[in-house]
PDB file of C-alpha atoms in Angstrom:
ATOM      1  CA  MET N  19      90.079  83.451  75.162  1.00  0.00           C
ATOM      2  CA  VAL N  20      87.092  85.353  73.781  1.00  0.00           C
ATOM      3  CA  GLU N  21      87.661  87.992  71.112  1.00  0.00           C
ATOM      4  CA  LYS N  22      87.709  91.472  72.606  1.00  0.00           C
ATOM      5  CA  GLU N  23      85.636  94.513  71.694  1.00  0.00           C
ATOM      6  CA  THR N  24      87.304  97.839  70.949  1.00  0.00           C
ATOM      7  CA  MET N  25      87.150 100.704  73.440  1.00  0.00           C
ATOM      8  CA  SER N  26      84.074 102.934  72.939  1.00  0.00           C
ATOM      9  CA  THR N  27      83.726 106.585  73.829  1.00  0.00           C
ATOM     10  CA  ASP N  28      81.762 105.547  76.919  1.00  0.00           C
ATOM     11  CA  GLY N  29      84.360 102.957  77.977  1.00  0.00           C
ATOM     12  CA  ILE N  30      85.918 102.910  81.448  1.00  0.00           C
ATOM     13  CA  VAL N  31      89.568 103.025  82.572  1.00  0.00           C
ATOM     14  CA  ARG N  32      89.646 102.486  86.313  1.00  0.00           C
ATOM     15  CA  LEU N  33      92.017 101.891  89.176  1.00  0.00           C
ATOM     16  CA  SER N  34      90.178  99.979  91.876  1.00  0.00           C
ATOM     17  CA  LYS N  35      91.977 100.347  95.184  1.00  0.00           C
ATOM     18  CA  ILE N  36      91.059  97.691  97.725  1.00  0.00           C
ATOM     19  CA  GLU N  37      92.290  97.460 101.297  1.00  0.00           C
ATOM     20  CA  VAL N  38      91.876  93.941 102.647  1.00  0.00           C
ATOM     21  CA  TYR N  39      91.740  92.942 106.325  1.00  0.00           C
ATOM     22  CA  PRO N  40      95.043  91.111 106.963  1.00  0.00           C
ATOM     23  CA  GLN N  41      93.393  87.989 108.359  1.00  0.00           C
ATOM     24  CA  PHE N  42      91.549  87.447 105.052  1.00  0.00           C
ATOM     25  CA  LEU N  43      94.349  88.385 102.670  1.00  0.00           C
ATOM     26  CA  ASP N  44      95.267  84.905 101.406  1.00  0.00           C
ATOM     27  CA  GLU N  45      91.622  84.021 100.885  1.00  0.00           C
ATOM     28  CA  TYR N  46      90.920  87.350  99.150  1.00  0.00           C
ATOM     29  CA  VAL N  47      93.786  86.818  96.695  1.00  0.00           C
ATOM     30  CA  VAL N  48      92.253  83.500  95.592  1.00  0.00           C
ATOM     31  CA  PHE N  49      88.867  85.154  94.931  1.00  0.00           C
ATOM     32  CA  ALA N  50      90.389  88.146  93.109  1.00  0.00           C
ATOM     33  CA  THR N  51      92.628  85.982  90.938  1.00  0.00           C
ATOM     34  CA  GLU N  52      89.710  83.758  89.971  1.00  0.00           C
ATOM     35  CA  VAL N  53      87.323  86.571  89.035  1.00  0.00           C
ATOM     36  CA  GLY N  54      90.020  88.384  87.049  1.00  0.00           C
ATOM     37  CA  THR N  55      90.947  85.293  85.078  1.00  0.00           C
ATOM     38  CA  ILE N  56      87.364  84.294  84.244  1.00  0.00           C
ATOM     39  CA  SER N  57      86.434  87.879  83.301  1.00  0.00           C
ATOM     40  CA  LEU N  58      89.383  88.238  80.941  1.00  0.00           C
ATOM     41  CA  LEU N  59      88.885  84.842  79.360  1.00  0.00           C
ATOM     42  CA  THR N  60      85.120  85.031  78.841  1.00  0.00           C
ATOM     43  CA  GLU N  61      83.936  88.659  78.634  1.00  0.00           C
ATOM     44  CA  PRO N  62      84.369  90.490  75.295  1.00  0.00           C
ATOM     45  CA  GLY N  63      84.046  93.871  77.016  1.00  0.00           C
ATOM     46  CA  VAL N  64      86.517  93.307  79.861  1.00  0.00           C
ATOM     47  CA  LEU N  65      89.646  94.591  78.149  1.00  0.00           C
ATOM     48  CA  THR N  66      91.997  94.533  81.112  1.00  0.00           C
ATOM     49  CA  MET N  67      91.816  93.129  84.618  1.00  0.00           C
ATOM     50  CA  TYR N  68      95.315  93.395  86.042  1.00  0.00           C
ATOM     51  CA  ALA N  69      95.529  92.970  89.803  1.00  0.00           C
ATOM     52  CA  MET N  70      98.593  93.948  91.820  1.00  0.00           C
ATOM     53  CA  GLN N  71      99.573  93.683  95.470  1.00  0.00           C
ATOM     54  CA  ASP N  72     101.673  96.433  97.012  1.00  0.00           C
ATOM     55  CA  LYS N  73     105.046  95.062  98.143  1.00  0.00           C
ATOM     56  CA  GLU N  74     105.293  97.413 101.129  1.00  0.00           C
ATOM     57  CA  ASN N  75     101.624  97.152 102.140  1.00  0.00           C
ATOM     58  CA  PRO N  76     100.452  93.721 100.970  1.00  0.00           C
ATOM     59  CA  CYS N  77      96.883  94.422 102.124  1.00  0.00           C
ATOM     60  CA  MET N  78      96.639  97.129  99.442  1.00  0.00           C
ATOM     61  CA  ILE N  79      95.454  95.681  96.133  1.00  0.00           C
ATOM     62  CA  THR N  80      95.165  97.784  92.985  1.00  0.00           C
ATOM     63  CA  ILE N  81      93.368  96.508  89.902  1.00  0.00           C
ATOM     64  CA  LEU N  82      93.683  98.168  86.504  1.00  0.00           C
ATOM     65  CA  GLU N  83      90.259  97.495  85.012  1.00  0.00           C
ATOM     66  CA  THR N  84      89.170  98.661  81.599  1.00  0.00           C
ATOM     67  CA  TYR N  85      85.768  98.057  80.049  1.00  0.00           C
ATOM     68  CA  SER N  86      84.880  98.687  76.412  1.00  0.00           C
ATOM     69  CA  SER N  87      81.586 100.444  77.277  1.00  0.00           C
ATOM     70  CA  GLN N  88      79.071 101.110  80.042  1.00  0.00           C
ATOM     71  CA  LYS N  89      77.086  98.172  78.711  1.00  0.00           C
ATOM     72  CA  ALA N  90      80.127  95.894  79.082  1.00  0.00           C
ATOM     73  CA  TYR N  91      80.612  97.103  82.649  1.00  0.00           C
ATOM     74  CA  LYS N  92      76.989  96.385  83.515  1.00  0.00           C
ATOM     75  CA  ALA N  93      77.303  92.897  82.019  1.00  0.00           C
ATOM     76  CA  HIS N  94      80.427  92.341  84.112  1.00  0.00           C
ATOM     77  CA  ILE N  95      78.896  93.279  87.458  1.00  0.00           C
ATOM     78  CA  ALA N  96      75.816  91.192  86.672  1.00  0.00           C
ATOM     79  CA  SER N  97      77.899  88.091  85.819  1.00  0.00           C
ATOM     80  CA  GLU N  98      77.865  85.002  88.003  1.00  0.00           C
ATOM     81  CA  HIS N  99      81.638  85.102  88.555  1.00  0.00           C
ATOM     82  CA  PHE N 100      81.597  88.756  89.661  1.00  0.00           C
ATOM     83  CA  GLN N 101      78.652  88.155  92.002  1.00  0.00           C
ATOM     84  CA  LYS N 102      80.492  85.189  93.527  1.00  0.00           C
ATOM     85  CA  TYR N 103      83.559  87.396  94.101  1.00  0.00           C
ATOM     86  CA  LYS N 104      81.537  90.315  95.455  1.00  0.00           C
ATOM     87  CA  LYS N 105      79.469  88.284  97.894  1.00  0.00           C
ATOM     88  CA  GLY N 106      82.393  86.057  98.871  1.00  0.00           C
ATOM     89  CA  THR N 107      84.739  88.937  99.729  1.00  0.00           C
ATOM     90  CA  LEU N 108      82.409  91.592 101.191  1.00  0.00           C
ATOM     91  CA  HIS N 109      83.532  90.879 104.772  1.00  0.00           C
ATOM     92  CA  MET N 110      87.213  90.828 103.747  1.00  0.00           C
ATOM     93  CA  VAL N 111      87.292  94.368 102.330  1.00  0.00           C
ATOM     94  CA  LYS N 112      88.149  97.203 104.721  1.00  0.00           C
ATOM     95  CA  ASN N 113      88.020  99.925 102.090  1.00  0.00           C
ATOM     96  CA  LEU N 114      87.272 100.232  98.385  1.00  0.00           C
ATOM     97  CA  GLU N 115      87.872 103.174  96.071  1.00  0.00           C
ATOM     98  CA  LEU N 116      86.897 103.171  92.405  1.00  0.00           C
ATOM     99  CA  CYS N 117      89.096 105.821  90.754  1.00  0.00           C
ATOM    100  CA  ASP N 118      88.177 106.463  87.136  1.00  0.00           C
ATOM    101  CA  GLN N 119      91.014 107.604  84.941  1.00  0.00           C
ATOM    102  CA  THR N 120      91.737 109.318  81.647  1.00  0.00           C
ATOM    103  CA  PRO N 121      94.761 107.862  79.817  1.00  0.00           C
ATOM    104  CA  LEU N 122      97.245 110.658  79.060  1.00  0.00           C
ATOM    105  CA  ASN N 123      97.906 109.356  75.555  1.00  0.00           C
ATOM    106  CA  PRO N 124      94.875 107.966  73.682  1.00  0.00           C
ATOM    107  CA  ASP N 125      97.263 106.132  71.318  1.00  0.00           C
ATOM    108  CA  ASN N 126      98.769 104.172  74.217  1.00  0.00           C
ATOM    109  CA  ILE N 127      97.118 100.755  74.021  1.00  0.00           C
ATOM    110  CA  ILE N 128      97.176  97.930  76.555  1.00  0.00           C
ATOM    111  CA  LYS N 129      96.345  94.336  75.682  1.00  0.00           C
ATOM    112  CA  ASN N 130      95.787  91.992  78.571  1.00  0.00           C
ATOM    113  CA  THR N 131      95.796  88.204  78.243  1.00  0.00           C
ATOM    114  CA  ILE N 132      96.169  85.059  80.323  1.00  0.00           C
ATOM    115  CA  ALA N 133      99.302  83.194  79.294  1.00  0.00           C
ATOM    116  CA  LYS N 134      98.157  79.612  79.940  1.00  0.00           C
TER     117      LYS N 134
ATOM    118  CA  MET U  28     108.552  99.900  67.811  1.00  0.00           C
ATOM    119  CA  VAL U  29     111.538  98.006  69.204  1.00  0.00           C
ATOM    120  CA  GLU U  30     111.175  94.310  70.045  1.00  0.00           C
ATOM    121  CA  LYS U  31     110.551  93.783  73.750  1.00  0.00           C
ATOM    122  CA  GLU U  32     112.466  91.631  76.213  1.00  0.00           C
ATOM    123  CA  THR U  33     110.639  89.137  78.401  1.00  0.00           C
ATOM    124  CA  MET U  34     110.125  89.783  82.106  1.00  0.00           C
ATOM    125  CA  SER U  35     113.026  88.490  84.247  1.00  0.00           C
ATOM    126  CA  THR U  36     112.889  87.393  87.857  1.00  0.00           C
ATOM    127  CA  ASP U  37     114.429  90.748  88.836  1.00  0.00           C
ATOM    128  CA  GLY U  38     111.933  92.743  86.745  1.00  0.00           C
ATOM    129  CA  ILE U  39     109.841  95.582  88.172  1.00  0.00           C
ATOM    130  CA  VAL U  40     106.054  96.142  88.249  1.00  0.00           C
ATOM    131  CA  ARG U  41     105.443  99.612  89.641  1.00  0.00           C
ATOM    132  CA  LEU U  42     102.693 102.132  90.183  1.00  0.00           C
ATOM    133  CA  SER U  43     104.248 105.593  90.194  1.00  0.00           C
ATOM    134  CA  LYS U  44     101.909 108.061  91.877  1.00  0.00           C
ATOM    135  CA  ILE U  45     102.648 111.667  91.016  1.00  0.00           C
ATOM    136  CA  GLU U  46     100.894 114.705  92.421  1.00  0.00           C
ATOM    137  CA  VAL U  47     101.408 117.722  90.148  1.00  0.00           C
ATOM    138  CA  TYR U  48     101.034 121.379  91.156  1.00  0.00           C
ATOM    139  CA  PRO U  49      97.855 122.582  89.387  1.00  0.00           C
ATOM    140  CA  GLN U  50      99.542 125.521  87.677  1.00  0.00           C
ATOM    141  CA  PHE U  51     101.950 123.145  85.878  1.00  0.00           C
ATOM    142  CA  LEU U  52      99.488 120.382  85.020  1.00  0.00           C
ATOM    143  CA  ASP U  53      99.108 121.022  81.280  1.00  0.00           C
ATOM    144  CA  GLU U  54     102.849 121.356  80.872  1.00  0.00           C
ATOM    145  CA  TYR U  55     103.505 118.236  82.944  1.00  0.00           C
ATOM    146  CA  VAL U  56     101.139 116.159  80.817  1.00  0.00           C
ATOM    147  CA  VAL U  57     103.127 117.064  77.677  1.00  0.00           C
ATOM    148  CA  PHE U  58     106.410 115.960  79.299  1.00  0.00           C
ATOM    149  CA  ALA U  59     104.920 112.735  80.693  1.00  0.00           C
ATOM    150  CA  THR U  60     103.271 111.786  77.411  1.00  0.00           C
ATOM    151  CA  GLU U  61     106.505 112.368  75.502  1.00  0.00           C
ATOM    152  CA  VAL U  62     108.744 110.341  77.809  1.00  0.00           C
ATOM    153  CA  GLY U  63     106.236 107.482  77.934  1.00  0.00           C
ATOM    154  CA  THR U  64     105.923 107.294  74.177  1.00  0.00           C
ATOM    155  CA  ILE U  65     109.675 107.430  73.481  1.00  0.00           C
ATOM    156  CA  SER U  66     110.417 104.875  76.212  1.00  0.00           C
ATOM    157  CA  LEU U  67     107.849 102.409  74.878  1.00  0.00           C
ATOM    158  CA  LEU U  68     108.923 102.851  71.271  1.00  0.00           C
ATOM    159  CA  THR U  69     112.697 102.657  71.778  1.00  0.00           C
ATOM    160  CA  GLU U  70     113.553 100.712  74.948  1.00  0.00           C
ATOM    161  CA  PRO U  71     113.483  96.891  74.774  1.00  0.00           C
ATOM    162  CA  GLY U  72     113.231  96.647  78.567  1.00  0.00           C
ATOM    163  CA  VAL U  73     110.392  99.136  79.105  1.00  0.00           C
ATOM    164  CA  LEU U  74     107.468  96.715  78.862  1.00  0.00           C
ATOM    165  CA  THR U  75     104.683  99.061  79.900  1.00  0.00           C
ATOM    166  CA  MET U  76     104.434 102.798  80.498  1.00  0.00           C
ATOM    167  CA  TYR U  77     100.736 103.548  80.862  1.00  0.00           C
ATOM    168  CA  ALA U  78      99.960 106.957  82.335  1.00  0.00           C
ATOM    169  CA  MET U  79      96.536 107.890  83.685  1.00  0.00           C
ATOM    170  CA  GLN U  80      95.013 111.043  85.116  1.00  0.00           C
ATOM    171  CA  ASP U  81      92.444 110.743  87.883  1.00  0.00           C
ATOM    172  CA  LYS U  82      89.075 112.108  86.753  1.00  0.00           C
ATOM    173  CA  GLU U  83      88.144 113.424  90.203  1.00  0.00           C
ATOM    174  CA  ASN U  84      91.604 114.746  91.069  1.00  0.00           C
ATOM    175  CA  PRO U  85      93.263 115.626  87.748  1.00  0.00           C
ATOM    176  CA  CYS U  86      96.523 116.562  89.491  1.00  0.00           C
ATOM    177  CA  MET U  87      96.946 112.921  90.505  1.00  0.00           C
ATOM    178  CA  ILE U  88      98.763 110.949  87.809  1.00  0.00           C
ATOM    179  CA  THR U  89      99.363 107.202  88.075  1.00  0.00           C
ATOM    180  CA  ILE U  90     101.755 105.402  85.751  1.00  0.00           C
ATOM    181  CA  LEU U  91     101.829 101.625  85.417  1.00  0.00           C
ATOM    182  CA  GLU U  92     105.495 101.014  84.646  1.00  0.00           C
ATOM    183  CA  THR U  93     107.018  97.607  84.111  1.00  0.00           C
ATOM    184  CA  TYR U  94     110.659  96.897  83.374  1.00  0.00           C
ATOM    185  CA  SER U  95     112.061  93.566  82.233  1.00  0.00           C
ATOM    186  CA  SER U  96     114.997  93.696  84.688  1.00  0.00           C
ATOM    187  CA  GLN U  97     116.956  95.935  87.040  1.00  0.00           C
ATOM    188  CA  LYS U  98     119.394  96.492  84.196  1.00  0.00           C
ATOM    189  CA  ALA U  99     116.563  97.720  81.953  1.00  0.00           C
ATOM    190  CA  TYR U 100     115.385 100.092  84.680  1.00  0.00           C
ATOM    191  CA  LYS U 101     118.888 101.518  85.092  1.00  0.00           C
ATOM    192  CA  ALA U 102     119.145 102.019  81.323  1.00  0.00           C
ATOM    193  CA  HIS U 103     115.776 103.811  81.384  1.00  0.00           C
ATOM    194  CA  ILE U 104     116.652 106.307  84.102  1.00  0.00           C
ATOM    195  CA  ALA U 105     120.015 106.999  82.429  1.00  0.00           C
ATOM    196  CA  SER U 106     118.378 107.685  79.035  1.00  0.00           C
ATOM    197  CA  GLU U 107     118.363 111.140  77.496  1.00  0.00           C
ATOM    198  CA  HIS U 108     114.532 111.228  77.245  1.00  0.00           C
ATOM    199  CA  PHE U 109     114.070 110.273  80.907  1.00  0.00           C
ATOM    200  CA  GLN U 110     116.633 112.845  82.058  1.00  0.00           C
ATOM    201  CA  LYS U 111     114.857 115.509  79.984  1.00  0.00           C
ATOM    202  CA  TYR U 112     111.555 114.587  81.658  1.00  0.00           C
ATOM    203  CA  LYS U 113     113.050 114.401  85.152  1.00  0.00           C
ATOM    204  CA  LYS U 114     114.888 117.726  84.970  1.00  0.00           C
ATOM    205  CA  GLY U 115     112.070 119.431  83.091  1.00  0.00           C
ATOM    206  CA  THR U 116     109.347 118.468  85.590  1.00  0.00           C
ATOM    207  CA  LEU U 117     111.162 118.549  88.950  1.00  0.00           C
ATOM    208  CA  HIS U 118     109.546 121.865  89.945  1.00  0.00           C
ATOM    209  CA  MET U 119     106.091 120.676  88.801  1.00  0.00           C
ATOM    210  CA  VAL U 120     105.921 117.648  91.092  1.00  0.00           C
ATOM    211  CA  LYS U 121     104.435 118.137  94.567  1.00  0.00           C
ATOM    212  CA  ASN U 122     104.727 114.504  95.594  1.00  0.00           C
ATOM    213  CA  LEU U 123     106.035 111.265  94.125  1.00  0.00           C
ATOM    214  CA  GLU U 124     105.550 107.724  95.385  1.00  0.00           C
ATOM    215  CA  LEU U 125     107.088 104.678  93.708  1.00  0.00           C
ATOM    216  CA  CYS U 126     104.963 101.721  94.796  1.00  0.00           C
ATOM    217  CA  ASP U 127     106.383  98.386  93.672  1.00  0.00           C
ATOM    218  CA  GLN U 128     103.842  95.671  93.096  1.00  0.00           C
ATOM    219  CA  THR U 129     103.499  91.913  92.799  1.00  0.00           C
ATOM    220  CA  PRO U 130     100.962  90.821  90.154  1.00  0.00           C
ATOM    221  CA  LEU U 131      98.395  88.506  91.761  1.00  0.00           C
ATOM    222  CA  ASN U 132      98.430  86.142  88.805  1.00  0.00           C
ATOM    223  CA  PRO U 133     101.827  85.520  87.172  1.00  0.00           C
ATOM    224  CA  ASP U 134     100.027  84.252  84.056  1.00  0.00           C
ATOM    225  CA  ASN U 135      98.256  87.592  83.580  1.00  0.00           C
ATOM    226  CA  ILE U 136     100.222  89.338  80.837  1.00  0.00           C
ATOM    227  CA  ILE U 137     100.022  92.958  79.693  1.00  0.00           C
ATOM    228  CA  LYS U 138     101.306  94.141  76.322  1.00  0.00           C
ATOM    229  CA  ASN U 139     101.604  97.867  75.861  1.00  0.00           C
ATOM    230  CA  THR U 140     102.017  99.539  72.480  1.00  0.00           C
ATOM    231  CA  ILE U 141     101.593 102.895  70.771  1.00  0.00           C
ATOM    232  CA  ALA U 142      98.847 102.691  68.161  1.00  0.00           C
ATOM    233  CA  LYS U 143     100.239 105.177  65.636  1.00  0.00           C
TER     234      LYS U 143
END
């Protein structure tokens, strides 16, 4: 896993809320898992990429995404793996909300890794 | 900071979505920050407690909470600091949703600490 940058003042803490069409859900999960794993492993500025599926509404996916800077975010969306995800899942996504957040406690730090 | 337990099969990954009445927002943030910090620092079974405020709708707070087991969750809600938070903020909360989640990738690991 690549060494991570520290969070800059222009970094991003985001909850991406994705509603997936049910008929594409299994396929979507494969794409989302792949892009999250590659981003975390290879991008110094992708600090977290933690994707969750709602137990009550499995078509609702929430991803906690944090980027060290605007530059890191731009590098992420330009990357080959993100473009593959974006183009591959466009028809699977019913709704997408990008909800930028401010952490309540700036001393509260999350470190996100891939175990294996 | 106390040493953390590992996630059990009956652990919890949750997004708590709290809508706060605007007139109590500043006060609520103090309570939420305090309970999150104490829980992370002192409870072995509170693995993450990461609270965020939506930039567009500051009254919407989302907390990524993970507990190592059902037992750890029960210990958390019985704790003095949680009871102080719960009783102290009851009148501030307009709506509360506890949305349990399944991480897409079981190998994706989050570690949450307090920096200072």
